[in-house]
PDB file of C-alpha atoms and ligand atoms in Angstrom:
ATOM      1  CA  UNK A   1      -0.313  -0.313 -13.591  1.00 50.00           C
ATOM      2  CA  UNK A   2       2.581   1.348 -15.393  1.00 53.00           C
ATOM      3  CA  UNK A   3       5.608  -0.876 -16.011  1.00 62.00           C
ATOM      4  CA  UNK A   4       4.608  -3.814 -13.859  1.00 75.00           C
ATOM      5  CA  UNK A   5       3.358  -7.007 -15.409  1.00 79.00           C
ATOM      6  CA  UNK A   6       2.034  -9.333 -13.061  1.00 84.00           C
ATOM      7  CA  UNK A   7       2.481 -11.952 -12.243  1.00 84.00           C
ATOM      8  CA  UNK A   8       5.893 -11.225 -11.138  1.00 85.00           C
ATOM      9  CA  UNK A   9       8.646 -13.774 -11.144  1.00 83.00           C
ATOM     10  CA  UNK A  10       9.594 -15.655  -8.120  1.00 88.00           C
ATOM     11  CA  UNK A  11       8.512 -12.574  -5.758  1.00 93.00           C
ATOM     12  CA  UNK A  12       8.234 -12.703  -1.931  1.00 96.00           C
ATOM     13  CA  UNK A  13       4.661 -12.607  -0.883  1.00 98.00           C
ATOM     14  CA  UNK A  14       4.112 -11.347   2.441  1.00 98.00           C
ATOM     15  CA  UNK A  15       0.734 -10.357   4.395  1.00 98.00           C
ATOM     16  CA  UNK A  16      -0.795  -8.727   7.561  1.00 98.00           C
ATOM     17  CA  UNK A  17      -4.010  -7.524   8.509  1.00 98.00           C
ATOM     18  CA  UNK A  18      -2.580  -4.205   7.650  1.00 98.00           C
ATOM     19  CA  UNK A  19       0.265  -2.166   8.368  1.00 98.00           C
ATOM     20  CA  UNK A  20       1.789  -4.226  11.113  1.00 98.00           C
ATOM     21  CA  UNK A  21       3.666  -6.686   8.705  1.00 98.00           C
ATOM     22  CA  UNK A  22       5.528  -3.690   7.396  1.00 98.00           C
ATOM     23  CA  UNK A  23       7.609  -4.204  10.727  1.00 98.00           C
ATOM     24  CA  UNK A  24       8.763  -7.399   9.120  1.00 98.00           C
ATOM     25  CA  UNK A  25       8.951  -6.169   5.397  1.00 98.00           C
ATOM     26  CA  UNK A  26      11.400  -3.683   6.463  1.00 97.00           C
ATOM     27  CA  UNK A  27      13.707  -6.271   8.322  1.00 97.00           C
ATOM     28  CA  UNK A  28      13.441  -8.519   4.962  1.00 97.00           C
ATOM     29  CA  UNK A  29      13.881  -5.921   2.850  1.00 95.00           C
ATOM     30  CA  UNK A  30      17.270  -4.989   4.800  1.00 95.00           C
ATOM     31  CA  UNK A  31      18.570  -8.508   4.179  1.00 95.00           C
ATOM     32  CA  UNK A  32      17.523  -9.225   0.705  1.00 92.00           C
ATOM     33  CA  UNK A  33      17.526  -5.920  -0.938  1.00 90.00           C
ATOM     34  CA  UNK A  34      17.490  -6.928  -4.700  1.00 87.00           C
ATOM     35  CA  UNK A  35      14.140  -9.204  -4.524  1.00 90.00           C
ATOM     36  CA  UNK A  36      10.763  -8.329  -5.706  1.00 92.00           C
ATOM     37  CA  UNK A  37       8.302  -8.403  -2.819  1.00 95.00           C
ATOM     38  CA  UNK A  38       4.885  -8.166  -2.956  1.00 96.00           C
ATOM     39  CA  UNK A  39       3.220  -6.840   0.303  1.00 98.00           C
ATOM     40  CA  UNK A  40      -0.477  -7.337   1.073  1.00 98.00           C
ATOM     41  CA  UNK A  41      -2.274  -5.095   3.702  1.00 98.00           C
ATOM     42  CA  UNK A  42      -5.883  -6.237   4.244  1.00 98.00           C
ATOM     43  CA  UNK A  43      -6.847  -3.010   5.742  1.00 98.00           C
ATOM     44  CA  UNK A  44     -10.438  -3.759   4.501  1.00 97.00           C
ATOM     45  CA  UNK A  45     -10.908  -6.440   7.060  1.00 97.00           C
ATOM     46  CA  UNK A  46      -8.289  -5.033   9.825  1.00 98.00           C
ATOM     47  CA  UNK A  47      -8.207  -5.809  12.817  1.00 98.00           C
ATOM     48  CA  UNK A  48      -8.051  -9.710  12.974  1.00 98.00           C
ATOM     49  CA  UNK A  49      -7.189  -9.920  16.170  1.00 97.00           C
ATOM     50  CA  UNK A  50     -10.753  -9.708  17.849  1.00 96.00           C
ATOM     51  CA  UNK A  51     -12.133 -12.317  14.750  1.00 97.00           C
ATOM     52  CA  UNK A  52     -12.811 -16.005  15.204  1.00 97.00           C
ATOM     53  CA  UNK A  53      -9.605 -18.142  14.287  1.00 96.00           C
ATOM     54  CA  UNK A  54     -11.841 -19.768  11.522  1.00 97.00           C
ATOM     55  CA  UNK A  55     -12.610 -16.570   9.844  1.00 97.00           C
ATOM     56  CA  UNK A  56      -9.120 -15.497  10.003  1.00 98.00           C
ATOM     57  CA  UNK A  57      -8.078 -18.185   8.376  1.00 98.00           C
ATOM     58  CA  UNK A  58     -10.374 -17.840   5.359  1.00 97.00           C
ATOM     59  CA  UNK A  59      -9.333 -14.364   4.682  1.00 98.00           C
ATOM     60  CA  UNK A  60      -5.309 -15.865   4.743  1.00 98.00           C
ATOM     61  CA  UNK A  61      -6.298 -18.202   2.474  1.00 98.00           C
ATOM     62  CA  UNK A  62      -7.645 -16.406  -0.190  1.00 98.00           C
ATOM     63  CA  UNK A  63      -4.757 -13.806   0.363  1.00 98.00           C
ATOM     64  CA  UNK A  64      -2.336 -16.562  -0.351  1.00 98.00           C
ATOM     65  CA  UNK A  65      -3.978 -17.852  -3.662  1.00 97.00           C
ATOM     66  CA  UNK A  66      -3.970 -14.344  -4.449  1.00 97.00           C
ATOM     67  CA  UNK A  67      -0.291 -13.718  -3.749  1.00 97.00           C
ATOM     68  CA  UNK A  68       0.618 -16.904  -5.541  1.00 97.00           C
ATOM     69  CA  UNK A  69      -1.033 -15.591  -8.462  1.00 96.00           C
ATOM     70  CA  UNK A  70       0.554 -12.761  -8.615  1.00 94.00           C
ATOM     71  CA  UNK A  71       4.011 -14.564  -8.816  1.00 93.00           C
ATOM     72  CA  UNK A  72       4.935 -15.250  -5.023  1.00 95.00           C
ATOM     73  CA  UNK A  73       7.222 -18.212  -4.414  1.00 94.00           C
ATOM     74  CA  UNK A  74       7.322 -17.835  -0.932  1.00 97.00           C
ATOM     75  CA  UNK A  75       4.982 -16.575   1.530  1.00 98.00           C
ATOM     76  CA  UNK A  76       5.840 -14.778   4.715  1.00 98.00           C
ATOM     77  CA  UNK A  77       2.754 -14.546   7.248  1.00 98.00           C
ATOM     78  CA  UNK A  78       3.969 -11.506   8.893  1.00 98.00           C
ATOM     79  CA  UNK A  79       0.722 -11.487  11.343  1.00 98.00           C
ATOM     80  CA  UNK A  80       0.825 -13.351  14.455  1.00 98.00           C
ATOM     81  CA  UNK A  81      -2.684 -13.640  14.252  1.00 98.00           C
ATOM     82  CA  UNK A  82      -2.854 -15.083  10.755  1.00 98.00           C
ATOM     83  CA  UNK A  83      -0.381 -17.455  11.820  1.00 98.00           C
ATOM     84  CA  UNK A  84      -2.251 -18.724  14.590  1.00 97.00           C
ATOM     85  CA  UNK A  85      -5.132 -19.235  12.717  1.00 97.00           C
ATOM     86  CA  UNK A  86      -3.696 -20.534   9.452  1.00 98.00           C
ATOM     87  CA  UNK A  87      -0.043 -21.501   9.467  1.00 97.00           C
ATOM     88  CA  UNK A  88      -0.559 -24.962   9.718  1.00 96.00           C
ATOM     89  CA  UNK A  89      -3.512 -25.403   7.252  1.00 97.00           C
ATOM     90  CA  UNK A  90      -1.840 -23.162   4.684  1.00 98.00           C
ATOM     91  CA  UNK A  91       1.328 -25.375   4.730  1.00 98.00           C
ATOM     92  CA  UNK A  92      -0.817 -28.414   4.190  1.00 98.00           C
ATOM     93  CA  UNK A  93      -3.144 -26.865   1.374  1.00 98.00           C
ATOM     94  CA  UNK A  94       0.136 -25.179  -0.655  1.00 98.00           C
ATOM     95  CA  UNK A  95       2.586 -27.971  -0.277  1.00 97.00           C
ATOM     96  CA  UNK A  96       4.585 -26.467  -3.076  1.00 94.00           C
ATOM     97  CA  UNK A  97       5.133 -23.044  -1.189  1.00 96.00           C
ATOM     98  CA  UNK A  98       7.686 -22.676   1.521  1.00 97.00           C
ATOM     99  CA  UNK A  99       5.733 -20.333   4.192  1.00 98.00           C
ATOM    100  CA  UNK A 100       7.470 -18.287   6.942  1.00 98.00           C
ATOM    101  CA  UNK A 101       5.330 -17.740  10.209  1.00 98.00           C
ATOM    102  CA  UNK A 102       5.020 -15.686  13.214  1.00 97.00           C
ATOM    103  CA  UNK A 103       5.101 -17.380  16.658  1.00 92.00           C
ATOM    104  CA  UNK A 104       5.475 -15.082  19.856  1.00 93.00           C
ATOM    105  CA  UNK A 105       9.234 -14.758  20.769  1.00 96.00           C
ATOM    106  CA  UNK A 106       8.661 -16.970  23.850  1.00 97.00           C
ATOM    107  CA  UNK A 107      11.837 -18.952  23.350  1.00 96.00           C
ATOM    108  CA  UNK A 108      14.232 -16.124  23.204  1.00 96.00           C
ATOM    109  CA  UNK A 109      12.389 -14.494  26.085  1.00 98.00           C
ATOM    110  CA  UNK A 110      12.539 -17.540  28.402  1.00 97.00           C
ATOM    111  CA  UNK A 111      16.558 -17.704  27.540  1.00 96.00           C
ATOM    112  CA  UNK A 112      17.025 -14.121  28.328  1.00 96.00           C
ATOM    113  CA  UNK A 113      14.925 -13.388  31.725  1.00 98.00           C
ATOM    114  CA  UNK A 114      16.645 -13.126  34.921  1.00 97.00           C
ATOM    115  CA  UNK A 115      13.717 -12.695  37.190  1.00 97.00           C
ATOM    116  CA  UNK A 116      11.670 -15.719  35.352  1.00 98.00           C
ATOM    117  CA  UNK A 117       8.744 -13.717  34.604  1.00 98.00           C
ATOM    118  CA  UNK A 118       7.973 -12.500  31.049  1.00 98.00           C
ATOM    119  CA  UNK A 119       5.361 -10.278  29.543  1.00 98.00           C
ATOM    120  CA  UNK A 120       3.584 -11.492  26.243  1.00 98.00           C
ATOM    121  CA  UNK A 121       1.589  -8.988  24.193  1.00 98.00           C
ATOM    122  CA  UNK A 122      -0.734 -10.211  21.444  1.00 98.00           C
ATOM    123  CA  UNK A 123      -3.872 -10.181  20.222  1.00 98.00           C
ATOM    124  CA  UNK A 124      -6.830 -12.328  21.653  1.00 97.00           C
ATOM    125  CA  UNK A 125      -6.777 -14.695  18.583  1.00 96.00           C
ATOM    126  CA  UNK A 126      -3.403 -15.373  19.047  1.00 97.00           C
ATOM    127  CA  UNK A 127      -3.631 -16.271  22.472  1.00 97.00           C
ATOM    128  CA  UNK A 128      -6.392 -18.811  21.494  1.00 95.00           C
ATOM    129  CA  UNK A 129      -4.187 -20.307  18.841  1.00 94.00           C
ATOM    130  CA  UNK A 130      -2.643 -23.790  19.297  1.00 94.00           C
ATOM    131  CA  UNK A 131       0.557 -22.376  17.690  1.00 94.00           C
ATOM    132  CA  UNK A 132       0.972 -20.024  20.906  1.00 96.00           C
ATOM    133  CA  UNK A 133       0.029 -22.669  23.386  1.00 95.00           C
ATOM    134  CA  UNK A 134       2.558 -25.013  21.907  1.00 95.00           C
ATOM    135  CA  UNK A 135       5.340 -22.279  22.080  1.00 96.00           C
ATOM    136  CA  UNK A 136       4.389 -21.965  25.746  1.00 96.00           C
ATOM    137  CA  UNK A 137       4.317 -25.504  26.579  1.00 96.00           C
ATOM    138  CA  UNK A 138       7.819 -26.007  24.796  1.00 96.00           C
ATOM    139  CA  UNK A 139      10.245 -23.314  25.911  1.00 95.00           C
ATOM    140  CA  UNK A 140       8.272 -21.846  28.950  1.00 95.00           C
ATOM    141  CA  UNK A 141       8.594 -24.733  31.198  1.00 94.00           C
ATOM    142  CA  UNK A 142      10.682 -22.506  33.716  1.00 94.00           C
ATOM    143  CA  UNK A 143       9.419 -19.460  33.575  1.00 97.00           C
ATOM    144  CA  UNK A 144       5.993 -17.581  34.226  1.00 97.00           C
ATOM    145  CA  UNK A 145       4.272 -16.063  31.581  1.00 98.00           C
ATOM    146  CA  UNK A 146       1.844 -13.276  31.751  1.00 98.00           C
ATOM    147  CA  UNK A 147       0.206 -12.230  28.933  1.00 97.00           C
ATOM    148  CA  UNK A 148      -2.297  -9.438  27.963  1.00 98.00           C
ATOM    149  CA  UNK A 149      -4.112  -8.178  24.998  1.00 98.00           C
ATOM    150  CA  UNK A 150      -4.283  -4.465  23.944  1.00 98.00           C
ATOM    151  CA  UNK A 151      -7.621  -3.742  22.815  1.00 98.00           C
ATOM    152  CA  UNK A 152      -7.641  -0.784  20.132  1.00 98.00           C
ATOM    153  CA  UNK A 153      -4.014  -0.697  19.751  1.00 98.00           C
ATOM    154  CA  UNK A 154      -4.075  -2.131  16.432  1.00 98.00           C
ATOM    155  CA  UNK A 155      -6.523   0.629  15.116  1.00 98.00           C
ATOM    156  CA  UNK A 156      -4.560   3.596  16.658  1.00 98.00           C
ATOM    157  CA  UNK A 157      -1.153   2.173  14.848  1.00 98.00           C
ATOM    158  CA  UNK A 158      -3.054   2.174  11.590  1.00 98.00           C
ATOM    159  CA  UNK A 159      -4.097   5.426  12.147  1.00 97.00           C
ATOM    160  CA  UNK A 160      -0.431   6.337  12.799  1.00 98.00           C
ATOM    161  CA  UNK A 161      -0.987   7.078  16.366  1.00 98.00           C
ATOM    162  CA  UNK A 162       2.363   5.831  17.646  1.00 98.00           C
ATOM    163  CA  UNK A 163       2.800   8.502  20.844  1.00 96.00           C
ATOM    164  CA  UNK A 164      -0.587   9.801  21.651  1.00 96.00           C
ATOM    165  CA  UNK A 165      -2.714   9.655  24.633  1.00 98.00           C
ATOM    166  CA  UNK A 166      -4.978   6.758  23.653  1.00 98.00           C
ATOM    167  CA  UNK A 167      -2.333   4.555  22.571  1.00 98.00           C
ATOM    168  CA  UNK A 168      -0.428   5.156  26.048  1.00 98.00           C
ATOM    169  CA  UNK A 169      -3.054   4.368  28.117  1.00 98.00           C
ATOM    170  CA  UNK A 170      -4.018   1.225  26.269  1.00 98.00           C
ATOM    171  CA  UNK A 171      -0.274   0.053  26.600  1.00 98.00           C
ATOM    172  CA  UNK A 172      -0.481   1.123  30.157  1.00 98.00           C
ATOM    173  CA  UNK A 173      -3.123  -0.970  30.909  1.00 98.00           C
ATOM    174  CA  UNK A 174      -1.555  -3.913  29.482  1.00 98.00           C
ATOM    175  CA  UNK A 175       1.827  -3.521  30.723  1.00 98.00           C
ATOM    176  CA  UNK A 176       1.278  -2.122  34.172  1.00 98.00           C
ATOM    177  CA  UNK A 177       0.222  -5.403  35.617  1.00 98.00           C
ATOM    178  CA  UNK A 178       3.038  -7.271  34.166  1.00 98.00           C
ATOM    179  CA  UNK A 179       5.486  -4.781  35.815  1.00 98.00           C
ATOM    180  CA  UNK A 180       3.697  -5.370  39.242  1.00 98.00           C
ATOM    181  CA  UNK A 181       4.315  -9.078  38.580  1.00 98.00           C
ATOM    182  CA  UNK A 182       8.040  -8.466  38.155  1.00 98.00           C
ATOM    183  CA  UNK A 183       8.693  -8.895  34.409  1.00 98.00           C
ATOM    184  CA  UNK A 184      12.055  -8.079  32.978  1.00 98.00           C
ATOM    185  CA  UNK A 185      11.219  -9.375  29.491  1.00 98.00           C
ATOM    186  CA  UNK A 186       8.123  -8.179  27.113  1.00 98.00           C
ATOM    187  CA  UNK A 187       7.724 -10.234  24.100  1.00 98.00           C
ATOM    188  CA  UNK A 188       5.878  -8.396  21.201  1.00 98.00           C
ATOM    189  CA  UNK A 189       3.343 -11.221  19.714  1.00 98.00           C
ATOM    190  CA  UNK A 190       1.979  -8.670  17.388  1.00 98.00           C
ATOM    191  CA  UNK A 191       3.697  -7.165  14.009  1.00 98.00           C
ATOM    192  CA  UNK A 192       1.869  -4.043  14.791  1.00 98.00           C
ATOM    193  CA  UNK A 193       3.441  -3.234  18.206  1.00 98.00           C
ATOM    194  CA  UNK A 194       7.194  -2.902  17.031  1.00 98.00           C
ATOM    195  CA  UNK A 195       6.034   0.662  15.824  1.00 98.00           C
ATOM    196  CA  UNK A 196       5.326   1.513  19.102  1.00 98.00           C
ATOM    197  CA  UNK A 197       8.608   0.255  20.791  1.00 98.00           C
ATOM    198  CA  UNK A 198       9.720   3.658  21.781  1.00 98.00           C
ATOM    199  CA  UNK A 199       6.650   4.753  23.770  1.00 98.00           C
ATOM    200  CA  UNK A 200       6.887   0.863  25.284  1.00 98.00           C
ATOM    201  CA  UNK A 201      10.206   1.889  26.505  1.00 98.00           C
ATOM    202  CA  UNK A 202       9.161   4.917  28.112  1.00 98.00           C
ATOM    203  CA  UNK A 203       6.650   2.918  29.966  1.00 98.00           C
ATOM    204  CA  UNK A 204       8.704  -0.131  30.808  1.00 98.00           C
ATOM    205  CA  UNK A 205      11.957   2.061  31.645  1.00 97.00           C
ATOM    206  CA  UNK A 206      15.234   1.092  30.612  1.00 97.00           C
ATOM    207  CA  UNK A 207      15.807  -2.204  32.659  1.00 96.00           C
ATOM    208  CA  UNK A 208      13.249  -3.974  30.645  1.00 98.00           C
ATOM    209  CA  UNK A 209      14.197  -6.302  27.503  1.00 98.00           C
ATOM    210  CA  UNK A 210      11.290  -5.690  24.800  1.00 98.00           C
ATOM    211  CA  UNK A 211      11.843  -8.620  22.155  1.00 98.00           C
ATOM    212  CA  UNK A 212      10.601  -7.647  18.643  1.00 97.00           C
ATOM    213  CA  UNK A 213      11.000 -10.895  16.413  1.00 96.00           C
ATOM    214  CA  UNK A 214      10.969  -9.379  12.840  1.00 97.00           C
ATOM    215  CA  UNK A 215      14.663  -9.660  12.303  1.00 97.00           C
ATOM    216  CA  UNK A 216      14.882 -13.034  13.078  1.00 97.00           C
ATOM    217  CA  UNK A 217      11.807 -13.648  10.381  1.00 98.00           C
ATOM    218  CA  UNK A 218      14.011 -11.949   7.943  1.00 97.00           C
ATOM    219  CA  UNK A 219      16.909 -14.244   8.837  1.00 97.00           C
ATOM    220  CA  UNK A 220      14.334 -17.359   8.444  1.00 97.00           C
ATOM    221  CA  UNK A 221      13.176 -15.937   5.287  1.00 97.00           C
ATOM    222  CA  UNK A 222      16.579 -15.782   3.976  1.00 95.00           C
ATOM    223  CA  UNK A 223      17.248 -19.184   4.970  1.00 95.00           C
ATOM    224  CA  UNK A 224      13.893 -20.713   3.383  1.00 94.00           C
ATOM    225  CA  UNK A 225      14.936 -18.966   0.040  1.00 91.00           C
ATOM    226  CA  UNK A 226      18.212 -20.326  -0.025  1.00 89.00           C
ATOM    227  CA  UNK A 227      16.617 -23.803   0.057  1.00 88.00           C
ATOM    228  CA  UNK A 228      14.665 -22.951  -3.127  1.00 84.00           C
ATOM    229  CA  UNK A 229      15.993 -23.884  -6.763  1.00 73.00           C
ATOM    230  CA  UNK A 230      18.198 -21.543  -8.239  1.00 67.00           C
ATOM    231  CA  UNK A 231      15.788 -20.994 -10.967  1.00 63.00           C
ATOM    232  CA  UNK A 232      13.285 -19.915  -8.314  1.00 61.00           C
ATOM    233  CA  UNK A 233      15.615 -17.032  -7.357  1.00 62.00           C
ATOM    234  CA  UNK A 234      16.375 -14.884 -10.223  1.00 63.00           C
ATOM    235  CA  UNK A 235      13.879 -12.327 -11.239  1.00 65.00           C
ATOM    236  CA  UNK A 236      14.233  -8.875 -13.287  1.00 66.00           C
ATOM    237  CA  UNK A 237      12.319  -6.948 -11.163  1.00 72.00           C
ATOM    238  CA  UNK A 238      13.598  -6.051  -7.764  1.00 75.00           C
ATOM    239  CA  UNK A 239      11.163  -3.379  -6.771  1.00 85.00           C
ATOM    240  CA  UNK A 240       8.658  -3.950  -3.886  1.00 92.00           C
ATOM    241  CA  UNK A 241       4.861  -3.662  -4.484  1.00 94.00           C
ATOM    242  CA  UNK A 242       2.737  -2.452  -1.729  1.00 96.00           C
ATOM    243  CA  UNK A 243      -0.898  -3.355  -2.130  1.00 97.00           C
ATOM    244  CA  UNK A 244      -3.766  -2.530   0.302  1.00 97.00           C
ATOM    245  CA  UNK A 245      -7.488  -3.408   0.434  1.00 97.00           C
ATOM    246  CA  UNK A 246      -8.348  -0.701   2.491  1.00 96.00           C
ATOM    247  CA  UNK A 247      -7.978   3.434   1.020  1.00 95.00           C
ATOM    248  CA  UNK A 248      -4.615   3.863  -0.701  1.00 94.00           C
ATOM    249  CA  UNK A 249      -4.178   7.584   0.505  1.00 95.00           C
ATOM    250  CA  UNK A 250      -4.275   6.735   4.087  1.00 95.00           C
ATOM    251  CA  UNK A 251      -1.833   3.596   3.560  1.00 97.00           C
ATOM    252  CA  UNK A 252       0.303   6.070   1.744  1.00 96.00           C
ATOM    253  CA  UNK A 253       0.460   8.383   4.616  1.00 96.00           C
ATOM    254  CA  UNK A 254       1.384   5.672   6.607  1.00 97.00           C
ATOM    255  CA  UNK A 255       4.138   4.486   4.488  1.00 96.00           C
ATOM    256  CA  UNK A 256       5.138   8.367   4.315  1.00 96.00           C
ATOM    257  CA  UNK A 257       5.284   8.369   7.938  1.00 97.00           C
ATOM    258  CA  UNK A 258       7.673   5.107   8.419  1.00 97.00           C
ATOM    259  CA  UNK A 259       9.740   6.480   5.544  1.00 95.00           C
ATOM    260  CA  UNK A 260       9.131   3.428   2.877  1.00 92.00           C
ATOM    261  CA  UNK A 261       7.959   5.726   0.494  1.00 81.00           C
ATOM    262  CA  UNK A 262      10.137   4.387  -2.348  1.00 83.00           C
ATOM    263  CA  UNK A 263       7.997   1.591  -3.003  1.00 88.00           C
ATOM    264  CA  UNK A 264       4.867   0.930  -5.282  1.00 91.00           C
ATOM    265  CA  UNK A 265       1.679   1.225  -3.710  1.00 93.00           C
ATOM    266  CA  UNK A 266      -1.611  -0.154  -5.472  1.00 93.00           C
ATOM    267  CA  UNK A 267      -5.125  -0.748  -4.183  1.00 93.00           C
ATOM    268  CA  UNK A 268      -6.830  -3.942  -4.544  1.00 95.00           C
ATOM    269  CA  UNK A 269     -10.663  -4.297  -4.336  1.00 95.00           C
ATOM    270  CA  UNK A 270     -11.785  -6.833  -2.173  1.00 95.00           C
ATOM    271  CA  UNK A 271     -15.482  -5.624  -0.994  1.00 89.00           C
ATOM    272  CA  UNK A 272     -17.411  -7.747  -3.291  1.00 84.00           C
ATOM    273  CA  UNK A 273     -16.745 -10.982  -2.946  1.00 86.00           C
ATOM    274  CA  UNK A 274     -15.360 -12.600   0.007  1.00 87.00           C
ATOM    275  CA  UNK A 275     -13.414 -15.336  -2.162  1.00 88.00           C
ATOM    276  CA  UNK A 276     -12.011 -12.828  -4.697  1.00 90.00           C
ATOM    277  CA  UNK A 277      -9.330 -10.055  -4.437  1.00 95.00           C
ATOM    278  CA  UNK A 278      -9.137  -7.926  -7.662  1.00 90.00           C
ATOM    279  CA  UNK A 279      -6.209  -5.533  -8.858  1.00 87.00           C
ATOM    280  CA  UNK A 280      -7.421  -2.051  -9.420  1.00 82.00           C
ATOM    281  CA  UNK A 281      -5.566   0.701 -11.073  1.00 61.00           C
ATOM    282  CA  UNK A 282      -5.140   3.508  -9.058  1.00 57.00           C
ATOM    283  CA  UNK A 283      -6.170   6.834 -10.429  1.00 44.00           C
ATOM    284  CA  UNK A 284      -2.666   8.050  -9.566  1.00 54.00           C
ATOM    285  CA  UNK A 285      -0.709   5.635 -11.674  1.00 52.00           C
TER     286      UNK A 285
HETATM  287  N1  LIG B 301      -0.422  -7.482  12.935  1.00 60.87           N
HETATM  288  C1  LIG B 301      -1.144  -8.352  13.617  1.00 60.87           C
HETATM  289  C2  LIG B 301      -0.587  -9.719  14.429  1.00 60.87           C
HETATM  290  O1  LIG B 301       0.572  -9.791  14.219  1.00 60.87           O
HETATM  291  C3  LIG B 301      -2.778  -8.519  13.607  1.00 60.87           C
HETATM  292  C4  LIG B 301      -3.171  -7.337  14.661  1.00 60.87           C
HETATM  293  C5  LIG B 301      -4.877  -7.404  14.194  1.00 60.87           C
HETATM  294  O2  LIG B 301      -5.343  -6.920  13.111  1.00 60.87           O
HETATM  295  O3  LIG B 301      -5.497  -7.229  15.128  1.00 60.87           O
HETATM  296  O4  LIG B 301      -1.285 -10.205  15.164  1.00 60.87           O
END
């Protein structure tokens, strides 16, 4: 791995089951341009959404340990499903590491809706988690929530299929029943979904607000970083390293599609031991 020596100093660690967290990564990059970031896409195990919360928790824990080992000072769980399964226990297990997690943006939606009807799109695991239920309990008392999963959507987005027929059909199936119930606000409760906002807008029309929480997560990351001691903020490396546990070429194709190609992209191997991730040198490096 040319010119990179792990562990990095004081990096921001970000992870997701795959490319979804890149919607959060790019917002963090905009707000914090001069800081090392290690992004981990677990494309070997994507999707997380249909898995048991316990399994997603185990995967999230191994990734967190790995990122801390590579120099992450703060961890952004850029995945609603992993946040649902693991955010609370990870905070307990790594008390010296600040965590930023995702929760479906029900609060801003409840504040914004005029009809009192809000739609939430997320994965099955996210809807099962305590985090989602506590958000609904706390913030959605005065509104009606219509929730739906989008089976297969994460896989289509992983393939870079933002506009195709299958993607449209999945979204129509999820959104039409909500529209019939008079929603005026849709919450994107999965970090993969911001990549299909243009298609979602085509389906719901101009009068419906679509809430993507990633800018707010970037602001929260900046806030958490400002709480760190000064010596935790300096670093001599300010690039981003994007890691995937899946095929590097496919990941590169996606990165190219969303125009993030100025970053270093490496592959890790997670195929042998569920408890251990290994950095591998890519043949192209
Ligand atoms: N991007 C993820 C989320 O925010 C995970 C989707 C999946 O892997 O099913 O929920």
